[in-house]
Amino acid sequence: MKVPEEIIIDLVKNIAGSDTVKLLHVLLKARKNVSEFKIAEKLGISVNAVRNMIYRLQEYNLVSFTRKKDAVKGWYIYFWAFNVPKAVGLIEDMKKKSIEKNEYELENIENTRLYICKPCRSKIKEEEALECQYFCESCGEILEEQDAAKRRRELNRILKKDKEHYKISSELLVKHKEAEAKKLEKALAKEKEEKDAARAVARALKKAEKEKEAEERAKREQEEREKAEADAANAENNNEEDDEDA
């Protein structure tokens, strides 16, 4: 599945942190699973740092692995790959939810006064802000009223990007499902062809076996007839000799 790299990067940044993007580049460029030691070497960081980033991606099932036992040291080495179809499915799901949430906020932006804490990047309603006397309960900073016009522009920008990514991911998933369906159909057709060929071979062997049995039976019957004829001829000769002696 060929996917625009920017939408994968955007996903990874949001769910696993910006530092995992460099790991993502290594996995996407690799043609096969890459060992965590090789990744650490390429990125110039420790294996533990690599594992930390991998585990963050693994929480969303975005990576898969195979493992091989080191013949010398005896421990297992893990080889990792990025699950692109899973990532695309996650993008579609997350963007759909984001679009619904932001469209709702955009529709109600004029009717709701919100207050924000810039250091914490938190947002609360006016009633909650009044209760805490317009100070952030987490860091103590003064809350500022949200600029509705500025927020509207920001929401429209976010929605535009989200809708683009949602459209791309949805189309890619449709193509992927079609490709997988064709692959399955081809595999089933091959399996049927192999089964038909096996049945044909079995029928041919059974037919050959029956023909062999018929030939052997005919041969035995022929031998029995010849023996019977020989015995009858011998008996007749013996009778003639007895008559002569008499």
Short mmCIF file of C-alpha atoms in Angstrom, two decimals:
data_model
loop_
_atom_site.label_atom_id
_atom_site.label_comp_id
_atom_site.label_asym_id
_atom_site.label_seq_id
_atom_site.Cartn_x
_atom_site.Cartn_y
_atom_site.Cartn_z
CA MET A 1 0.00 0.00 0.00
CA LYS A 2 1.55 3.31 -1.13
CA VAL A 3 0.62 6.05 1.33
CA PRO A 4 1.59 9.76 1.37
CA GLU A 5 4.31 9.89 4.02
CA GLU A 6 3.07 13.15 5.52
CA ILE A 7 -0.18 11.62 6.80
CA ILE A 8 1.74 8.77 8.48
CA ILE A 9 4.14 11.27 10.05
CA ASP A 10 1.22 13.37 11.31
CA LEU A 11 -0.31 10.28 12.94
CA VAL A 12 2.91 9.14 14.59
CA LYS A 13 3.62 12.62 15.96
CA ASN A 14 0.16 12.80 17.54
CA ILE A 15 0.09 9.38 19.18
CA ALA A 16 3.75 8.58 19.93
CA GLY A 17 5.65 11.88 19.95
CA SER A 18 7.84 13.74 17.46
CA ASP A 19 10.95 11.76 18.43
CA THR A 20 9.47 8.58 16.89
CA VAL A 21 9.42 10.12 13.40
CA LYS A 22 13.10 9.26 12.85
CA LEU A 23 12.32 5.63 13.76
CA LEU A 24 9.36 5.72 11.36
CA HIS A 25 11.64 6.80 8.48
CA VAL A 26 13.93 3.81 9.09
CA LEU A 27 11.03 1.33 9.15
CA LEU A 28 9.31 2.78 6.07
CA LYS A 29 12.51 2.74 4.00
CA ALA A 30 13.36 -0.85 4.94
CA ARG A 31 12.33 -3.60 2.52
CA LYS A 32 12.19 -6.16 5.31
CA ASN A 33 11.99 -6.28 9.10
CA VAL A 34 14.84 -4.39 10.81
CA SER A 35 16.55 -5.45 14.03
CA GLU A 36 16.38 -3.06 16.96
CA PHE A 37 20.20 -3.11 17.09
CA LYS A 38 20.41 -2.00 13.45
CA ILE A 39 17.86 0.76 14.12
CA ALA A 40 19.89 1.97 17.12
CA GLU A 41 23.04 1.99 14.99
CA LYS A 42 21.38 3.98 12.18
CA LEU A 43 19.87 6.54 14.56
CA GLY A 44 22.92 6.80 16.80
CA ILE A 45 20.93 6.08 19.97
CA SER A 46 20.74 3.27 22.53
CA VAL A 47 18.76 0.08 22.00
CA ASN A 48 16.66 0.94 25.06
CA ALA A 49 15.71 4.27 23.47
CA VAL A 50 14.67 2.42 20.31
CA ARG A 51 12.59 -0.03 22.34
CA ASN A 52 10.88 2.85 24.15
CA MET A 53 9.77 4.37 20.84
CA ILE A 54 8.73 0.97 19.47
CA TYR A 55 6.59 0.24 22.54
CA ARG A 56 4.75 3.54 22.06
CA LEU A 57 3.89 2.53 18.50
CA GLN A 58 3.05 -1.01 19.62
CA GLU A 59 0.31 0.34 21.93
CA TYR A 60 -1.63 1.12 18.74
CA ASN A 61 -0.58 -2.09 16.94
CA LEU A 62 1.39 -0.05 14.41
CA VAL A 63 4.44 -2.33 14.46
CA SER A 64 4.91 -6.07 14.12
CA PHE A 65 7.95 -8.24 14.74
CA THR A 66 9.69 -11.49 14.04
CA ARG A 67 12.42 -12.87 16.28
CA LYS A 68 15.49 -15.02 15.74
CA LYS A 69 17.74 -16.70 18.27
CA ASP A 70 21.34 -15.55 18.22
CA ALA A 71 23.44 -18.64 17.49
CA VAL A 72 26.36 -17.38 19.58
CA LYS A 73 24.84 -15.51 22.53
CA GLY A 74 21.63 -17.53 22.76
CA TRP A 75 19.23 -14.61 23.21
CA TYR A 76 16.44 -13.55 20.87
CA ILE A 77 16.86 -10.60 18.50
CA TYR A 78 13.67 -8.79 17.45
CA PHE A 79 13.14 -7.53 13.90
CA TRP A 80 10.50 -4.82 13.42
CA ALA A 81 8.24 -3.58 10.61
CA PHE A 82 5.70 -0.76 10.39
CA ASN A 83 2.08 -1.81 9.77
CA VAL A 84 0.97 0.65 7.08
CA PRO A 85 -2.62 -0.67 6.56
CA LYS A 86 -3.21 -0.53 10.33
CA ALA A 87 -1.90 3.06 10.39
CA VAL A 88 -4.22 4.09 7.56
CA GLY A 89 -7.20 2.56 9.37
CA LEU A 90 -6.25 4.43 12.54
CA ILE A 91 -5.92 7.70 10.59
CA GLU A 92 -9.39 7.27 9.14
CA ASP A 93 -10.90 6.56 12.57
CA MET A 94 -9.10 9.42 14.36
CA LYS A 95 -9.80 11.97 11.63
CA LYS A 96 -13.48 11.05 11.57
CA LYS A 97 -13.76 11.67 15.32
CA SER A 98 -11.74 14.88 15.06
CA ILE A 99 -13.96 16.21 12.26
CA GLU A 100 -17.14 15.48 14.24
CA LYS A 101 -15.73 17.15 17.38
CA ASN A 102 -14.42 20.26 15.60
CA GLU A 103 -17.54 20.71 13.48
CA TYR A 104 -19.63 20.63 16.66
CA GLU A 105 -17.37 23.23 18.28
CA LEU A 106 -17.51 25.42 15.16
CA GLU A 107 -21.30 25.32 15.13
CA ASN A 108 -21.50 26.37 18.79
CA ILE A 109 -18.55 28.74 19.02
CA GLU A 110 -20.71 31.88 19.21
CA ASN A 111 -22.87 30.47 22.00
CA THR A 112 -20.06 29.23 24.27
CA ARG A 113 -17.49 31.38 26.03
CA LEU A 114 -14.31 29.43 26.77
CA TYR A 115 -11.21 30.28 28.76
CA ILE A 116 -7.77 28.89 28.02
CA CYS A 117 -4.51 28.35 29.89
CA LYS A 118 -1.69 28.79 27.41
CA PRO A 119 1.05 26.97 29.41
CA CYS A 120 -1.17 23.92 30.05
CA ARG A 121 -3.00 24.20 26.72
CA SER A 122 -6.21 23.46 28.62
CA LYS A 123 -9.64 24.88 27.93
CA ILE A 124 -12.65 25.27 30.26
CA LYS A 125 -16.13 26.78 30.13
CA GLU A 126 -16.97 30.18 31.65
CA GLU A 127 -18.77 28.64 34.65
CA GLU A 128 -15.68 26.61 35.58
CA ALA A 129 -13.41 29.62 35.06
CA LEU A 130 -15.59 31.66 37.42
CA GLU A 131 -15.40 28.97 40.11
CA CYS A 132 -11.59 29.05 40.10
CA GLN A 133 -11.55 32.86 39.83
CA TYR A 134 -10.00 32.73 36.35
CA PHE A 135 -6.82 31.04 37.50
CA CYS A 136 -5.63 27.67 36.13
CA GLU A 137 -6.00 25.02 38.81
CA SER A 138 -3.02 23.10 37.42
CA CYS A 139 -0.34 25.79 37.09
CA GLY A 140 -1.87 28.94 38.65
CA GLU A 141 -1.60 31.04 35.46
CA ILE A 142 -4.33 33.57 34.61
CA LEU A 143 -6.93 32.20 32.20
CA GLU A 144 -7.60 34.14 29.01
CA GLU A 145 -10.87 34.33 27.15
CA GLN A 146 -10.73 32.50 23.86
CA ASP A 147 -10.77 34.71 20.77
CA ALA A 148 -13.80 33.30 18.91
CA ALA A 149 -12.79 34.71 15.52
CA LYS A 150 -9.25 33.37 15.84
CA ARG A 151 -10.52 29.98 17.02
CA ARG A 152 -12.96 29.82 14.09
CA ARG A 153 -10.10 30.35 11.64
CA GLU A 154 -8.05 27.71 13.44
CA LEU A 155 -10.92 25.21 13.38
CA ASN A 156 -11.49 25.74 9.67
CA ARG A 157 -7.80 25.16 9.01
CA ILE A 158 -7.79 21.98 11.12
CA LEU A 159 -11.00 20.73 9.48
CA LYS A 160 -9.59 21.28 6.00
CA LYS A 161 -6.49 19.23 6.80
CA ASP A 162 -8.47 16.52 8.64
CA LYS A 163 -10.93 16.14 5.77
CA GLU A 164 -8.08 15.82 3.27
CA HIS A 165 -6.40 13.12 5.37
CA TYR A 166 -9.73 11.36 5.99
CA LYS A 167 -10.48 11.29 2.25
CA ILE A 168 -7.01 9.94 1.43
CA SER A 169 -7.13 7.26 4.14
CA SER A 170 -10.67 6.16 3.19
CA GLU A 171 -9.75 5.79 -0.49
CA LEU A 172 -6.57 3.89 0.40
CA LEU A 173 -8.49 1.51 2.65
CA VAL A 174 -11.02 0.79 -0.12
CA LYS A 175 -8.17 0.03 -2.54
CA HIS A 176 -6.41 -2.11 0.06
CA LYS A 177 -9.58 -4.12 0.76
CA GLU A 178 -10.12 -4.63 -2.97
CA ALA A 179 -6.51 -5.77 -3.40
CA GLU A 180 -6.82 -8.15 -0.44
CA ALA A 181 -10.09 -9.52 -1.84
CA LYS A 182 -8.41 -10.17 -5.21
CA LYS A 183 -5.47 -11.79 -3.46
CA LEU A 184 -7.83 -14.03 -1.48
CA GLU A 185 -9.81 -14.86 -4.61
CA LYS A 186 -6.60 -15.79 -6.42
CA ALA A 187 -5.44 -17.91 -3.47
CA LEU A 188 -8.80 -19.71 -3.31
CA ALA A 189 -8.74 -20.31 -7.07
CA LYS A 190 -5.22 -21.73 -6.79
CA GLU A 191 -6.27 -23.90 -3.85
CA LYS A 192 -9.29 -25.17 -5.85
CA GLU A 193 -7.05 -25.84 -8.84
CA GLU A 194 -4.63 -27.80 -6.66
CA LYS A 195 -7.48 -29.78 -5.08
CA ASP A 196 -8.99 -30.52 -8.52
CA ALA A 197 -5.58 -31.66 -9.77
CA ALA A 198 -5.11 -33.85 -6.68
CA ARG A 199 -8.57 -35.38 -7.18
CA ALA A 200 -7.79 -35.99 -10.86
CA VAL A 201 -4.52 -37.74 -9.92
CA ALA A 202 -6.37 -39.80 -7.30
CA ARG A 203 -9.02 -40.81 -9.87
CA ALA A 204 -6.31 -41.73 -12.40
CA LEU A 205 -4.46 -43.82 -9.80
CA LYS A 206 -7.69 -45.55 -8.77
CA LYS A 207 -8.54 -46.25 -12.41
CA ALA A 208 -5.04 -47.62 -13.05
CA GLU A 209 -5.32 -49.78 -9.93
CA LYS A 210 -8.66 -51.18 -11.07
CA GLU A 211 -7.28 -51.87 -14.55
CA LYS A 212 -4.29 -53.65 -13.02
CA GLU A 213 -6.57 -55.72 -10.81
CA ALA A 214 -8.71 -56.62 -13.86
CA GLU A 215 -5.59 -57.63 -15.82
CA GLU A 216 -4.31 -59.76 -12.93
CA ARG A 217 -7.76 -61.35 -12.52
CA ALA A 218 -7.96 -62.13 -16.26
CA LYS A 219 -4.44 -63.54 -16.13
CA ARG A 220 -5.33 -65.78 -13.18
CA GLU A 221 -8.51 -66.96 -14.89
CA GLN A 222 -6.54 -67.70 -18.06
CA GLU A 223 -3.94 -69.67 -16.06
CA GLU A 224 -6.72 -71.57 -14.29
CA ARG A 225 -8.37 -72.46 -17.63
CA GLU A 226 -5.07 -73.59 -19.10
CA LYS A 227 -4.38 -75.69 -16.01
CA ALA A 228 -7.85 -77.19 -16.14
CA GLU A 229 -7.40 -78.04 -19.82
CA ALA A 230 -3.99 -79.55 -19.12
CA ASP A 231 -5.39 -81.61 -16.22
CA ALA A 232 -8.28 -82.80 -18.44
CA ALA A 233 -5.85 -83.79 -21.20
CA ASN A 234 -3.64 -85.68 -18.73
CA ALA A 235 -6.66 -87.49 -17.29
CA GLU A 236 -7.79 -88.50 -20.78
CA ASN A 237 -4.33 -89.83 -21.63
CA ASN A 238 -4.25 -91.82 -18.42
CA ASN A 239 -7.66 -93.38 -19.23
CA GLU A 240 -6.47 -94.42 -22.70
CA GLU A 241 -3.38 -96.05 -21.24
CA ASP A 242 -5.52 -97.95 -18.73
CA ASP A 243 -7.77 -99.22 -21.55
CA GLU A 244 -4.76 -100.43 -23.51
CA ASP A 245 -3.39 -102.27 -20.47
CA ALA A 246 -6.73 -103.93 -19.96
#
